[in-house]
Amino acid sequence: FSKKPVVTGTFTVESFEIMKDMLVAVRGSERALREKPLAIFDCCPSPPLKWSNLTCQNLIDASKAGIPAELVSMPLTGATSPVTLAGALVQLTAENLSGIVIHQLAHPGSPIIFGGSPAAFDMRKGTTPMGAVETMMIDAAHVQIGKHLGLPTHAYMGLSDAKIVDGQAGLETGMGALVAALAGANVISGPG
């Protein structure tokens, strides 16, 4: 048991109610849960620009329950989004804004977090170098867009591509965490 909120998600429409019932049991009532949520639900669009029925339903259910939803758009430059950082940012912003519309139509004013996990895509290797400078740049930029819109923000930063705990791991993790802090991210996921 933890008094700290957890970031979670659902894999079926039915599991949202089960998870909500567990959260209500801990808090004591739906009103108490709404006042002090115990969880944040990740809701991820499928790039480019697609929301699945499951994810849309999760956005709606979280909104109606007053449980914060965290939008996690994941454009990969040149793979699931335009190859340029600016193009990927435009796509991330469009996906997140459409998610906000779905969420807020269900219950205006419900808590929502503008987030994402955009990344550069290495077409030669078919990998996403999460410790790359380009990935940190696009993450910092999407955090700034969320801040400009007056929303709490989330980023997957402080990650490394190192295969072992070494100098590369320390440098990439430290630089990512520093960039996230300087960008003003409210929630940072991924390290550890």
Short mmCIF file of N, CA and C in Angstrom, two decimals:
data_model
loop_
_atom_site.label_atom_id
_atom_site.label_comp_id
_atom_site.label_asym_id
_atom_site.label_seq_id
_atom_site.Cartn_x
_atom_site.Cartn_y
_atom_site.Cartn_z
N PHE A 1 0.84 -1.18 0.00
CA PHE A 1 0.00 0.00 0.00
C PHE A 1 0.88 1.24 0.00
N SER A 2 0.46 2.23 -0.74
CA SER A 2 1.17 3.50 -0.78
C SER A 2 0.17 4.64 -0.77
N LYS A 3 0.51 5.71 -0.08
CA LYS A 3 -0.35 6.89 -0.08
C LYS A 3 -0.08 7.77 -1.29
N LYS A 4 1.00 7.46 -2.02
CA LYS A 4 1.33 8.23 -3.21
C LYS A 4 0.52 7.73 -4.39
N PRO A 5 0.11 8.65 -5.28
CA PRO A 5 -0.61 8.20 -6.47
C PRO A 5 0.28 7.38 -7.40
N VAL A 6 -0.34 6.48 -8.11
CA VAL A 6 0.38 5.66 -9.08
C VAL A 6 -0.06 6.04 -10.48
N VAL A 7 0.82 5.84 -11.44
CA VAL A 7 0.47 6.02 -12.84
C VAL A 7 0.18 4.63 -13.39
N THR A 8 -0.99 4.48 -13.97
CA THR A 8 -1.43 3.17 -14.43
C THR A 8 -2.22 3.32 -15.72
N GLY A 9 -2.83 2.28 -16.14
CA GLY A 9 -3.67 2.29 -17.33
C GLY A 9 -4.47 1.02 -17.39
N THR A 10 -5.36 0.94 -18.35
CA THR A 10 -6.18 -0.27 -18.48
C THR A 10 -5.97 -0.88 -19.87
N PHE A 11 -6.24 -2.15 -19.95
CA PHE A 11 -6.09 -2.86 -21.22
C PHE A 11 -7.42 -3.38 -21.76
N THR A 12 -8.47 -3.20 -20.97
CA THR A 12 -9.83 -3.53 -21.42
C THR A 12 -10.76 -2.45 -20.89
N VAL A 13 -11.89 -2.27 -21.54
CA VAL A 13 -12.87 -1.28 -21.09
C VAL A 13 -13.38 -1.65 -19.70
N GLU A 14 -13.60 -2.94 -19.47
CA GLU A 14 -14.16 -3.39 -18.19
C GLU A 14 -13.21 -3.16 -17.02
N SER A 15 -11.92 -3.19 -17.26
CA SER A 15 -10.97 -3.09 -16.14
C SER A 15 -10.94 -1.70 -15.51
N PHE A 16 -11.41 -0.67 -16.21
CA PHE A 16 -11.43 0.66 -15.60
C PHE A 16 -12.31 0.67 -14.35
N GLU A 17 -13.52 0.10 -14.46
CA GLU A 17 -14.44 0.09 -13.32
C GLU A 17 -13.86 -0.70 -12.15
N ILE A 18 -13.20 -1.81 -12.44
CA ILE A 18 -12.58 -2.62 -11.39
C ILE A 18 -11.50 -1.80 -10.68
N MET A 19 -10.66 -1.13 -11.46
CA MET A 19 -9.60 -0.32 -10.86
C MET A 19 -10.18 0.86 -10.08
N LYS A 20 -11.22 1.48 -10.62
CA LYS A 20 -11.86 2.60 -9.92
C LYS A 20 -12.45 2.12 -8.60
N ASP A 21 -13.10 0.95 -8.60
CA ASP A 21 -13.68 0.41 -7.37
C ASP A 21 -12.60 0.18 -6.30
N MET A 22 -11.43 -0.29 -6.71
CA MET A 22 -10.33 -0.46 -5.75
C MET A 22 -9.89 0.88 -5.18
N LEU A 23 -9.80 1.89 -6.03
CA LEU A 23 -9.40 3.23 -5.57
C LEU A 23 -10.44 3.81 -4.63
N VAL A 24 -11.72 3.61 -4.93
CA VAL A 24 -12.79 4.09 -4.06
C VAL A 24 -12.73 3.37 -2.71
N ALA A 25 -12.45 2.07 -2.73
CA ALA A 25 -12.36 1.31 -1.48
C ALA A 25 -11.27 1.87 -0.57
N VAL A 26 -10.16 2.29 -1.15
CA VAL A 26 -9.07 2.85 -0.34
C VAL A 26 -9.45 4.24 0.17
N ARG A 27 -10.04 5.06 -0.68
CA ARG A 27 -10.40 6.44 -0.30
C ARG A 27 -11.66 6.51 0.55
N GLY A 28 -12.57 5.54 0.40
CA GLY A 28 -13.78 5.54 1.22
C GLY A 28 -15.04 5.95 0.48
N SER A 29 -14.91 6.79 -0.53
CA SER A 29 -16.07 7.20 -1.31
C SER A 29 -15.62 7.77 -2.65
N GLU A 30 -16.56 7.83 -3.59
CA GLU A 30 -16.22 8.42 -4.90
C GLU A 30 -15.89 9.90 -4.76
N ARG A 31 -16.58 10.57 -3.85
CA ARG A 31 -16.29 12.00 -3.63
C ARG A 31 -14.88 12.19 -3.09
N ALA A 32 -14.48 11.36 -2.13
CA ALA A 32 -13.13 11.45 -1.57
C ALA A 32 -12.08 11.16 -2.64
N LEU A 33 -12.38 10.21 -3.52
CA LEU A 33 -11.45 9.88 -4.60
C LEU A 33 -11.33 11.06 -5.57
N ARG A 34 -12.44 11.70 -5.88
CA ARG A 34 -12.43 12.86 -6.78
C ARG A 34 -11.61 14.01 -6.17
N GLU A 35 -11.75 14.19 -4.84
CA GLU A 35 -11.04 15.27 -4.16
C GLU A 35 -9.54 15.01 -4.06
N LYS A 36 -9.17 13.73 -3.90
CA LYS A 36 -7.75 13.37 -3.77
C LYS A 36 -7.51 12.04 -4.48
N PRO A 37 -7.34 12.10 -5.81
CA PRO A 37 -7.17 10.86 -6.59
C PRO A 37 -5.93 10.09 -6.17
N LEU A 38 -6.02 8.78 -6.30
CA LEU A 38 -4.90 7.89 -5.97
C LEU A 38 -4.16 7.41 -7.20
N ALA A 39 -4.65 7.77 -8.38
CA ALA A 39 -4.03 7.26 -9.60
C ALA A 39 -4.13 8.30 -10.71
N ILE A 40 -3.25 8.13 -11.67
CA ILE A 40 -3.28 8.87 -12.92
C ILE A 40 -3.34 7.81 -14.01
N PHE A 41 -4.30 7.93 -14.92
CA PHE A 41 -4.45 6.94 -15.99
C PHE A 41 -3.77 7.42 -17.26
N ASP A 42 -2.80 6.63 -17.74
CA ASP A 42 -2.16 6.91 -19.03
C ASP A 42 -3.15 6.62 -20.16
N CYS A 43 -3.22 7.54 -21.10
CA CYS A 43 -4.05 7.35 -22.30
C CYS A 43 -3.19 7.70 -23.50
N CYS A 44 -2.92 6.72 -24.33
CA CYS A 44 -1.98 6.89 -25.44
C CYS A 44 -2.67 6.78 -26.79
N PRO A 45 -2.58 7.84 -27.60
CA PRO A 45 -3.08 7.70 -28.97
C PRO A 45 -2.15 6.79 -29.76
N SER A 46 -2.64 6.31 -30.88
CA SER A 46 -1.82 5.50 -31.78
C SER A 46 -1.40 6.38 -32.95
N PRO A 47 -0.14 6.79 -32.96
CA PRO A 47 0.26 7.72 -34.02
C PRO A 47 0.26 7.03 -35.38
N PRO A 48 -0.07 7.77 -36.41
CA PRO A 48 -0.40 9.18 -36.39
C PRO A 48 -1.90 9.45 -36.23
N LEU A 49 -2.24 10.26 -35.25
CA LEU A 49 -3.57 10.88 -35.11
C LEU A 49 -4.73 9.90 -34.99
N LYS A 50 -4.57 8.84 -34.20
CA LYS A 50 -5.66 7.87 -34.05
C LYS A 50 -5.86 7.57 -32.57
N TRP A 51 -7.11 7.58 -32.16
CA TRP A 51 -7.49 7.18 -30.80
C TRP A 51 -8.30 5.89 -30.91
N SER A 52 -7.89 4.85 -30.21
CA SER A 52 -8.63 3.58 -30.24
C SER A 52 -9.91 3.74 -29.41
N ASN A 53 -10.86 2.83 -29.63
CA ASN A 53 -12.09 2.84 -28.84
C ASN A 53 -11.79 2.68 -27.36
N LEU A 54 -10.84 1.79 -27.03
CA LEU A 54 -10.46 1.57 -25.63
C LEU A 54 -9.91 2.84 -25.00
N THR A 55 -9.00 3.51 -25.69
CA THR A 55 -8.39 4.71 -25.12
C THR A 55 -9.40 5.84 -24.99
N CYS A 56 -10.27 5.98 -25.98
CA CYS A 56 -11.33 7.00 -25.88
C CYS A 56 -12.22 6.72 -24.68
N GLN A 57 -12.59 5.46 -24.48
CA GLN A 57 -13.45 5.12 -23.35
C GLN A 57 -12.73 5.38 -22.03
N ASN A 58 -11.42 5.09 -21.97
CA ASN A 58 -10.66 5.38 -20.75
C ASN A 58 -10.64 6.87 -20.46
N LEU A 59 -10.46 7.70 -21.50
CA LEU A 59 -10.49 9.16 -21.31
C LEU A 59 -11.83 9.61 -20.75
N ILE A 60 -12.90 9.07 -21.31
CA ILE A 60 -14.25 9.44 -20.88
C ILE A 60 -14.50 8.97 -19.45
N ASP A 61 -14.15 7.72 -19.14
CA ASP A 61 -14.37 7.17 -17.80
C ASP A 61 -13.55 7.92 -16.75
N ALA A 62 -12.29 8.21 -17.06
CA ALA A 62 -11.45 8.95 -16.11
C ALA A 62 -12.02 10.34 -15.87
N SER A 63 -12.47 10.98 -16.92
CA SER A 63 -13.04 12.32 -16.80
C SER A 63 -14.27 12.31 -15.91
N LYS A 64 -15.18 11.38 -16.15
CA LYS A 64 -16.41 11.30 -15.35
C LYS A 64 -16.13 10.98 -13.89
N ALA A 65 -15.07 10.20 -13.63
CA ALA A 65 -14.72 9.82 -12.26
C ALA A 65 -13.86 10.87 -11.56
N GLY A 66 -13.37 11.85 -12.31
CA GLY A 66 -12.50 12.88 -11.72
C GLY A 66 -11.09 12.38 -11.47
N ILE A 67 -10.73 11.28 -12.12
CA ILE A 67 -9.37 10.74 -12.00
C ILE A 67 -8.52 11.36 -13.10
N PRO A 68 -7.35 11.90 -12.77
CA PRO A 68 -6.53 12.54 -13.80
C PRO A 68 -6.15 11.57 -14.92
N ALA A 69 -6.20 12.09 -16.14
CA ALA A 69 -5.73 11.34 -17.31
C ALA A 69 -4.45 12.00 -17.79
N GLU A 70 -3.50 11.18 -18.18
CA GLU A 70 -2.21 11.66 -18.67
C GLU A 70 -2.11 11.25 -20.13
N LEU A 71 -2.05 12.24 -21.01
CA LEU A 71 -1.94 11.96 -22.43
C LEU A 71 -0.49 11.64 -22.76
N VAL A 72 -0.26 10.53 -23.44
CA VAL A 72 1.10 10.12 -23.78
C VAL A 72 1.17 9.87 -25.29
N SER A 73 1.31 10.96 -26.03
CA SER A 73 1.51 10.87 -27.47
C SER A 73 2.95 10.44 -27.72
N MET A 74 3.16 9.54 -28.68
CA MET A 74 4.50 8.97 -28.90
C MET A 74 4.93 9.04 -30.36
N PRO A 75 5.02 10.23 -30.94
CA PRO A 75 5.50 10.30 -32.32
C PRO A 75 6.98 9.94 -32.41
N LEU A 76 7.32 9.11 -33.38
CA LEU A 76 8.71 8.73 -33.63
C LEU A 76 9.11 9.36 -34.96
N THR A 77 10.11 10.25 -34.92
CA THR A 77 10.46 11.03 -36.11
C THR A 77 10.80 10.12 -37.29
N GLY A 78 10.07 10.31 -38.37
CA GLY A 78 10.32 9.55 -39.59
C GLY A 78 9.66 8.19 -39.63
N ALA A 79 9.12 7.72 -38.51
CA ALA A 79 8.47 6.41 -38.48
C ALA A 79 6.96 6.57 -38.33
N THR A 80 6.53 7.19 -37.24
CA THR A 80 5.09 7.38 -37.02
C THR A 80 4.72 8.86 -37.02
N SER A 81 5.66 9.70 -37.43
CA SER A 81 5.41 11.15 -37.52
C SER A 81 6.33 11.72 -38.59
N PRO A 82 6.14 13.00 -38.93
CA PRO A 82 7.10 13.62 -39.85
C PRO A 82 8.53 13.48 -39.31
N VAL A 83 9.50 13.50 -40.19
CA VAL A 83 10.88 13.27 -39.79
C VAL A 83 11.48 14.45 -39.01
N THR A 84 10.95 15.65 -39.19
CA THR A 84 11.51 16.80 -38.49
C THR A 84 10.99 16.88 -37.06
N LEU A 85 11.78 17.48 -36.18
CA LEU A 85 11.35 17.66 -34.80
C LEU A 85 10.10 18.53 -34.75
N ALA A 86 10.08 19.60 -35.56
CA ALA A 86 8.92 20.49 -35.58
C ALA A 86 7.67 19.75 -36.04
N GLY A 87 7.80 18.92 -37.06
CA GLY A 87 6.66 18.15 -37.55
C GLY A 87 6.14 17.18 -36.50
N ALA A 88 7.05 16.52 -35.79
CA ALA A 88 6.64 15.60 -34.73
C ALA A 88 5.94 16.36 -33.60
N LEU A 89 6.42 17.56 -33.29
CA LEU A 89 5.78 18.38 -32.25
C LEU A 89 4.37 18.79 -32.65
N VAL A 90 4.19 19.15 -33.91
CA VAL A 90 2.85 19.51 -34.39
C VAL A 90 1.92 18.31 -34.23
N GLN A 91 2.40 17.12 -34.61
CA GLN A 91 1.56 15.92 -34.48
C GLN A 91 1.25 15.63 -33.02
N LEU A 92 2.25 15.68 -32.14
CA LEU A 92 2.04 15.43 -30.71
C LEU A 92 0.99 16.40 -30.17
N THR A 93 1.12 17.67 -30.53
CA THR A 93 0.18 18.68 -30.04
C THR A 93 -1.23 18.40 -30.55
N ALA A 94 -1.36 18.05 -31.82
CA ALA A 94 -2.69 17.73 -32.38
C ALA A 94 -3.30 16.52 -31.68
N GLU A 95 -2.49 15.48 -31.45
CA GLU A 95 -3.00 14.29 -30.77
C GLU A 95 -3.44 14.64 -29.35
N ASN A 96 -2.63 15.40 -28.64
CA ASN A 96 -2.98 15.76 -27.27
C ASN A 96 -4.21 16.66 -27.21
N LEU A 97 -4.28 17.64 -28.10
CA LEU A 97 -5.45 18.52 -28.10
C LEU A 97 -6.72 17.75 -28.40
N SER A 98 -6.65 16.77 -29.31
CA SER A 98 -7.84 15.97 -29.59
C SER A 98 -8.21 15.12 -28.37
N GLY A 99 -7.21 14.61 -27.64
CA GLY A 99 -7.48 13.86 -26.41
C GLY A 99 -8.11 14.74 -25.34
N ILE A 100 -7.64 15.99 -25.25
CA ILE A 100 -8.22 16.93 -24.28
C ILE A 100 -9.69 17.19 -24.61
N VAL A 101 -10.00 17.33 -25.89
CA VAL A 101 -11.39 17.56 -26.30
C VAL A 101 -12.27 16.38 -25.88
N ILE A 102 -11.83 15.16 -26.17
CA ILE A 102 -12.60 13.96 -25.79
C ILE A 102 -12.82 13.95 -24.28
N HIS A 103 -11.76 14.17 -23.54
CA HIS A 103 -11.78 14.14 -22.08
C HIS A 103 -12.70 15.21 -21.50
N GLN A 104 -12.56 16.43 -21.98
CA GLN A 104 -13.31 17.54 -21.41
C GLN A 104 -14.79 17.54 -21.83
N LEU A 105 -15.11 16.95 -22.98
CA LEU A 105 -16.51 16.83 -23.36
C LEU A 105 -17.27 15.92 -22.40
N ALA A 106 -16.59 14.92 -21.85
CA ALA A 106 -17.23 13.99 -20.93
C ALA A 106 -17.55 14.66 -19.60
N HIS A 107 -16.64 15.48 -19.09
CA HIS A 107 -16.86 16.19 -17.82
C HIS A 107 -15.94 17.39 -17.77
N PRO A 108 -16.43 18.55 -18.20
CA PRO A 108 -15.57 19.74 -18.25
C PRO A 108 -14.91 20.03 -16.90
N GLY A 109 -13.62 20.35 -16.96
CA GLY A 109 -12.87 20.69 -15.76
C GLY A 109 -12.16 19.53 -15.09
N SER A 110 -12.38 18.31 -15.59
CA SER A 110 -11.68 17.16 -15.01
C SER A 110 -10.18 17.31 -15.25
N PRO A 111 -9.37 16.78 -14.32
CA PRO A 111 -7.91 16.95 -14.44
C PRO A 111 -7.31 16.18 -15.62
N ILE A 112 -6.44 16.87 -16.34
CA ILE A 112 -5.78 16.29 -17.52
C ILE A 112 -4.33 16.74 -17.53
N ILE A 113 -3.43 15.88 -17.99
CA ILE A 113 -2.00 16.19 -18.04
C ILE A 113 -1.55 16.10 -19.49
N PHE A 114 -0.90 17.16 -19.98
CA PHE A 114 -0.37 17.24 -21.34
C PHE A 114 0.99 16.55 -21.34
N GLY A 115 1.07 15.40 -21.96
CA GLY A 115 2.32 14.66 -21.90
C GLY A 115 2.69 14.00 -23.19
N GLY A 116 3.72 13.19 -23.10
CA GLY A 116 4.16 12.47 -24.27
C GLY A 116 5.50 11.80 -24.07
N SER A 117 5.83 11.01 -25.07
CA SER A 117 7.11 10.35 -25.11
C SER A 117 7.62 10.36 -26.55
N PRO A 118 7.77 11.56 -27.11
CA PRO A 118 8.26 11.63 -28.49
C PRO A 118 9.73 11.23 -28.53
N ALA A 119 10.17 10.74 -29.66
CA ALA A 119 11.57 10.32 -29.75
C ALA A 119 12.06 10.40 -31.18
N ALA A 120 13.37 10.58 -31.28
CA ALA A 120 14.03 10.43 -32.58
C ALA A 120 13.98 8.95 -32.92
N PHE A 121 13.93 8.64 -34.20
CA PHE A 121 13.89 7.25 -34.63
C PHE A 121 15.10 6.98 -35.50
N ASP A 122 15.89 5.98 -35.13
CA ASP A 122 17.07 5.59 -35.90
C ASP A 122 16.63 4.61 -36.97
N MET A 123 16.50 5.11 -38.19
CA MET A 123 15.99 4.27 -39.28
C MET A 123 16.96 3.17 -39.68
N ARG A 124 18.23 3.37 -39.42
CA ARG A 124 19.23 2.36 -39.77
C ARG A 124 19.09 1.13 -38.88
N LYS A 125 18.86 1.37 -37.58
CA LYS A 125 18.79 0.26 -36.62
C LYS A 125 17.36 -0.10 -36.23
N GLY A 126 16.40 0.79 -36.53
CA GLY A 126 15.02 0.54 -36.13
C GLY A 126 14.82 0.69 -34.64
N THR A 127 15.57 1.61 -34.02
CA THR A 127 15.48 1.82 -32.58
C THR A 127 15.11 3.28 -32.28
N THR A 128 14.73 3.50 -31.04
CA THR A 128 14.44 4.86 -30.58
C THR A 128 15.46 5.23 -29.51
N PRO A 129 16.49 5.97 -29.86
CA PRO A 129 17.51 6.36 -28.88
C PRO A 129 16.95 7.38 -27.89
N MET A 130 16.48 6.90 -26.74
CA MET A 130 15.84 7.76 -25.76
C MET A 130 16.81 8.70 -25.05
N GLY A 131 18.09 8.39 -25.09
CA GLY A 131 19.09 9.27 -24.48
C GLY A 131 19.67 10.28 -25.46
N ALA A 132 19.19 10.28 -26.70
CA ALA A 132 19.72 11.17 -27.73
C ALA A 132 19.34 12.62 -27.46
N VAL A 133 20.21 13.52 -27.85
CA VAL A 133 19.97 14.95 -27.68
C VAL A 133 18.67 15.36 -28.37
N GLU A 134 18.42 14.83 -29.57
CA GLU A 134 17.19 15.18 -30.30
C GLU A 134 15.94 14.78 -29.52
N THR A 135 16.00 13.64 -28.87
CA THR A 135 14.86 13.19 -28.07
C THR A 135 14.64 14.12 -26.89
N MET A 136 15.72 14.53 -26.24
CA MET A 136 15.59 15.47 -25.12
C MET A 136 15.05 16.82 -25.60
N MET A 137 15.48 17.26 -26.78
CA MET A 137 15.01 18.53 -27.32
C MET A 137 13.50 18.50 -27.59
N ILE A 138 13.04 17.44 -28.21
CA ILE A 138 11.62 17.36 -28.54
C ILE A 138 10.78 17.19 -27.28
N ASP A 139 11.30 16.47 -26.28
CA ASP A 139 10.60 16.35 -25.00
C ASP A 139 10.48 17.70 -24.32
N ALA A 140 11.57 18.43 -24.25
CA ALA A 140 11.55 19.76 -23.61
C ALA A 140 10.58 20.68 -24.35
N ALA A 141 10.57 20.59 -25.67
CA ALA A 141 9.68 21.45 -26.46
C ALA A 141 8.21 21.13 -26.20
N HIS A 142 7.87 19.84 -26.11
CA HIS A 142 6.44 19.55 -25.88
C HIS A 142 6.02 19.94 -24.47
N VAL A 143 6.94 19.88 -23.51
CA VAL A 143 6.63 20.36 -22.16
C VAL A 143 6.34 21.86 -22.21
N GLN A 144 7.14 22.60 -22.96
CA GLN A 144 6.93 24.04 -23.08
C GLN A 144 5.60 24.36 -23.76
N ILE A 145 5.19 23.56 -24.74
CA ILE A 145 3.88 23.77 -25.37
C ILE A 145 2.77 23.57 -24.34
N GLY A 146 2.86 22.50 -23.56
CA GLY A 146 1.87 22.27 -22.51
C GLY A 146 1.83 23.40 -21.51
N LYS A 147 2.99 23.89 -21.11
CA LYS A 147 3.06 25.03 -20.18
C LYS A 147 2.41 26.26 -20.79
N HIS A 148 2.68 26.50 -22.08
CA HIS A 148 2.08 27.65 -22.78
C HIS A 148 0.56 27.56 -22.77
N LEU A 149 0.03 26.35 -22.84
CA LEU A 149 -1.41 26.13 -22.82
C LEU A 149 -1.98 26.16 -21.40
N GLY A 150 -1.11 26.30 -20.39
CA GLY A 150 -1.56 26.38 -19.01
C GLY A 150 -1.92 25.03 -18.40
N LEU A 151 -1.31 23.97 -18.90
CA LEU A 151 -1.62 22.62 -18.44
C LEU A 151 -0.46 22.01 -17.67
N PRO A 152 -0.75 21.13 -16.70
CA PRO A 152 0.33 20.36 -16.11
C PRO A 152 0.94 19.45 -17.18
N THR A 153 2.22 19.16 -17.05
CA THR A 153 2.93 18.45 -18.11
C THR A 153 3.62 17.18 -17.61
N HIS A 154 3.86 16.30 -18.56
CA HIS A 154 4.49 15.01 -18.30
C HIS A 154 5.49 14.72 -19.41
N ALA A 155 6.61 14.11 -19.04
CA ALA A 155 7.61 13.71 -20.04
C ALA A 155 8.32 12.45 -19.59
N TYR A 156 8.69 11.62 -20.56
CA TYR A 156 9.56 10.48 -20.31
C TYR A 156 10.98 10.97 -20.56
N MET A 157 11.68 11.30 -19.48
CA MET A 157 13.04 11.81 -19.61
C MET A 157 13.90 11.20 -18.51
N GLY A 158 15.19 11.42 -18.60
CA GLY A 158 16.10 10.79 -17.65
C GLY A 158 16.35 9.34 -18.02
N LEU A 159 16.25 9.05 -19.31
CA LEU A 159 16.45 7.69 -19.81
C LEU A 159 17.82 7.57 -20.45
N SER A 160 18.27 6.36 -20.62
CA SER A 160 19.58 6.11 -21.23
C SER A 160 19.49 4.96 -22.21
N ASP A 161 20.38 4.99 -23.17
CA ASP A 161 20.49 3.87 -24.12
C ASP A 161 21.64 2.94 -23.75
N ALA A 162 22.29 3.20 -22.63
CA ALA A 162 23.42 2.37 -22.20
C ALA A 162 22.94 0.95 -21.91
N LYS A 163 23.80 0.01 -22.19
CA LYS A 163 23.48 -1.41 -21.95
C LYS A 163 23.86 -1.86 -20.55
N ILE A 164 24.71 -1.07 -19.89
CA ILE A 164 25.12 -1.37 -18.52
C ILE A 164 25.15 -0.06 -17.74
N VAL A 165 25.26 -0.17 -16.42
CA VAL A 165 25.37 1.03 -15.59
C VAL A 165 26.81 1.53 -15.71
N ASP A 166 26.97 2.59 -16.49
CA ASP A 166 28.32 3.12 -16.75
C ASP A 166 28.24 4.64 -16.91
N GLY A 167 29.31 5.22 -17.40
CA GLY A 167 29.36 6.66 -17.60
C GLY A 167 28.30 7.16 -18.56
N GLN A 168 28.05 6.40 -19.64
CA GLN A 168 27.02 6.79 -20.59
C GLN A 168 25.66 6.84 -19.90
N ALA A 169 25.37 5.83 -19.10
CA ALA A 169 24.09 5.79 -18.39
C ALA A 169 23.95 6.99 -17.47
N GLY A 170 25.01 7.31 -16.75
CA GLY A 170 24.97 8.45 -15.84
C GLY A 170 24.80 9.77 -16.56
N LEU A 171 25.54 9.95 -17.65
CA LEU A 171 25.47 11.20 -18.40
C LEU A 171 24.08 11.39 -19.02
N GLU A 172 23.57 10.37 -19.71
CA GLU A 172 22.28 10.51 -20.38
C GLU A 172 21.14 10.68 -19.38
N THR A 173 21.17 9.91 -18.30
CA THR A 173 20.12 10.02 -17.29
C THR A 173 20.17 11.39 -16.61
N GLY A 174 21.36 11.81 -16.23
CA GLY A 174 21.51 13.11 -15.57
C GLY A 174 21.12 14.27 -16.46
N MET A 175 21.56 14.23 -17.72
CA MET A 175 21.22 15.31 -18.65
C MET A 175 19.71 15.34 -18.92
N GLY A 176 19.11 14.18 -19.09
CA GLY A 176 17.67 14.13 -19.33
C GLY A 176 16.88 14.68 -18.16
N ALA A 177 17.27 14.31 -16.94
CA ALA A 177 16.58 14.81 -15.76
C ALA A 177 16.76 16.32 -15.62
N LEU A 178 17.96 16.81 -15.92
CA LEU A 178 18.21 18.25 -15.85
C LEU A 178 17.38 19.00 -16.88
N VAL A 179 17.35 18.51 -18.11
CA VAL A 179 16.56 19.16 -19.17
C VAL A 179 15.07 19.14 -18.79
N ALA A 180 14.59 18.03 -18.24
CA ALA A 180 13.18 17.95 -17.82
C ALA A 180 12.87 18.99 -16.74
N ALA A 181 13.77 19.12 -15.78
CA ALA A 181 13.56 20.10 -14.71
C ALA A 181 13.59 21.52 -15.27
N LEU A 182 14.56 21.81 -16.14
CA LEU A 182 14.65 23.14 -16.72
C LEU A 182 13.46 23.46 -17.61
N ALA A 183 12.91 22.45 -18.28
CA ALA A 183 11.73 22.65 -19.13
C ALA A 183 10.47 22.88 -18.30
N GLY A 184 10.50 22.42 -17.05
CA GLY A 184 9.35 22.62 -16.16
C GLY A 184 8.36 21.48 -16.13
N ALA A 185 8.80 20.27 -16.48
CA ALA A 185 7.90 19.11 -16.45
C ALA A 185 7.38 18.88 -15.04
N ASN A 186 6.07 18.68 -14.91
CA ASN A 186 5.48 18.40 -13.60
C ASN A 186 5.60 16.94 -13.21
N VAL A 187 5.54 16.05 -14.19
CA VAL A 187 5.66 14.62 -13.96
C VAL A 187 6.75 14.10 -14.88
N ILE A 188 7.70 13.36 -14.31
CA ILE A 188 8.78 12.77 -15.11
C ILE A 188 8.71 11.26 -14.92
N SER A 189 8.55 10.55 -16.01
CA SER A 189 8.48 9.08 -15.96
C SER A 189 9.70 8.49 -16.65
N GLY A 190 9.98 7.25 -16.31
CA GLY A 190 11.01 6.53 -17.04
C GLY A 190 12.26 6.19 -16.28
N PRO A 191 12.82 7.11 -15.47
CA PRO A 191 14.08 6.76 -14.80
C PRO A 191 13.87 5.57 -13.86
N GLY A 192 14.90 4.75 -13.78
CA GLY A 192 14.82 3.66 -12.83
C GLY A 192 14.82 2.31 -13.47
#
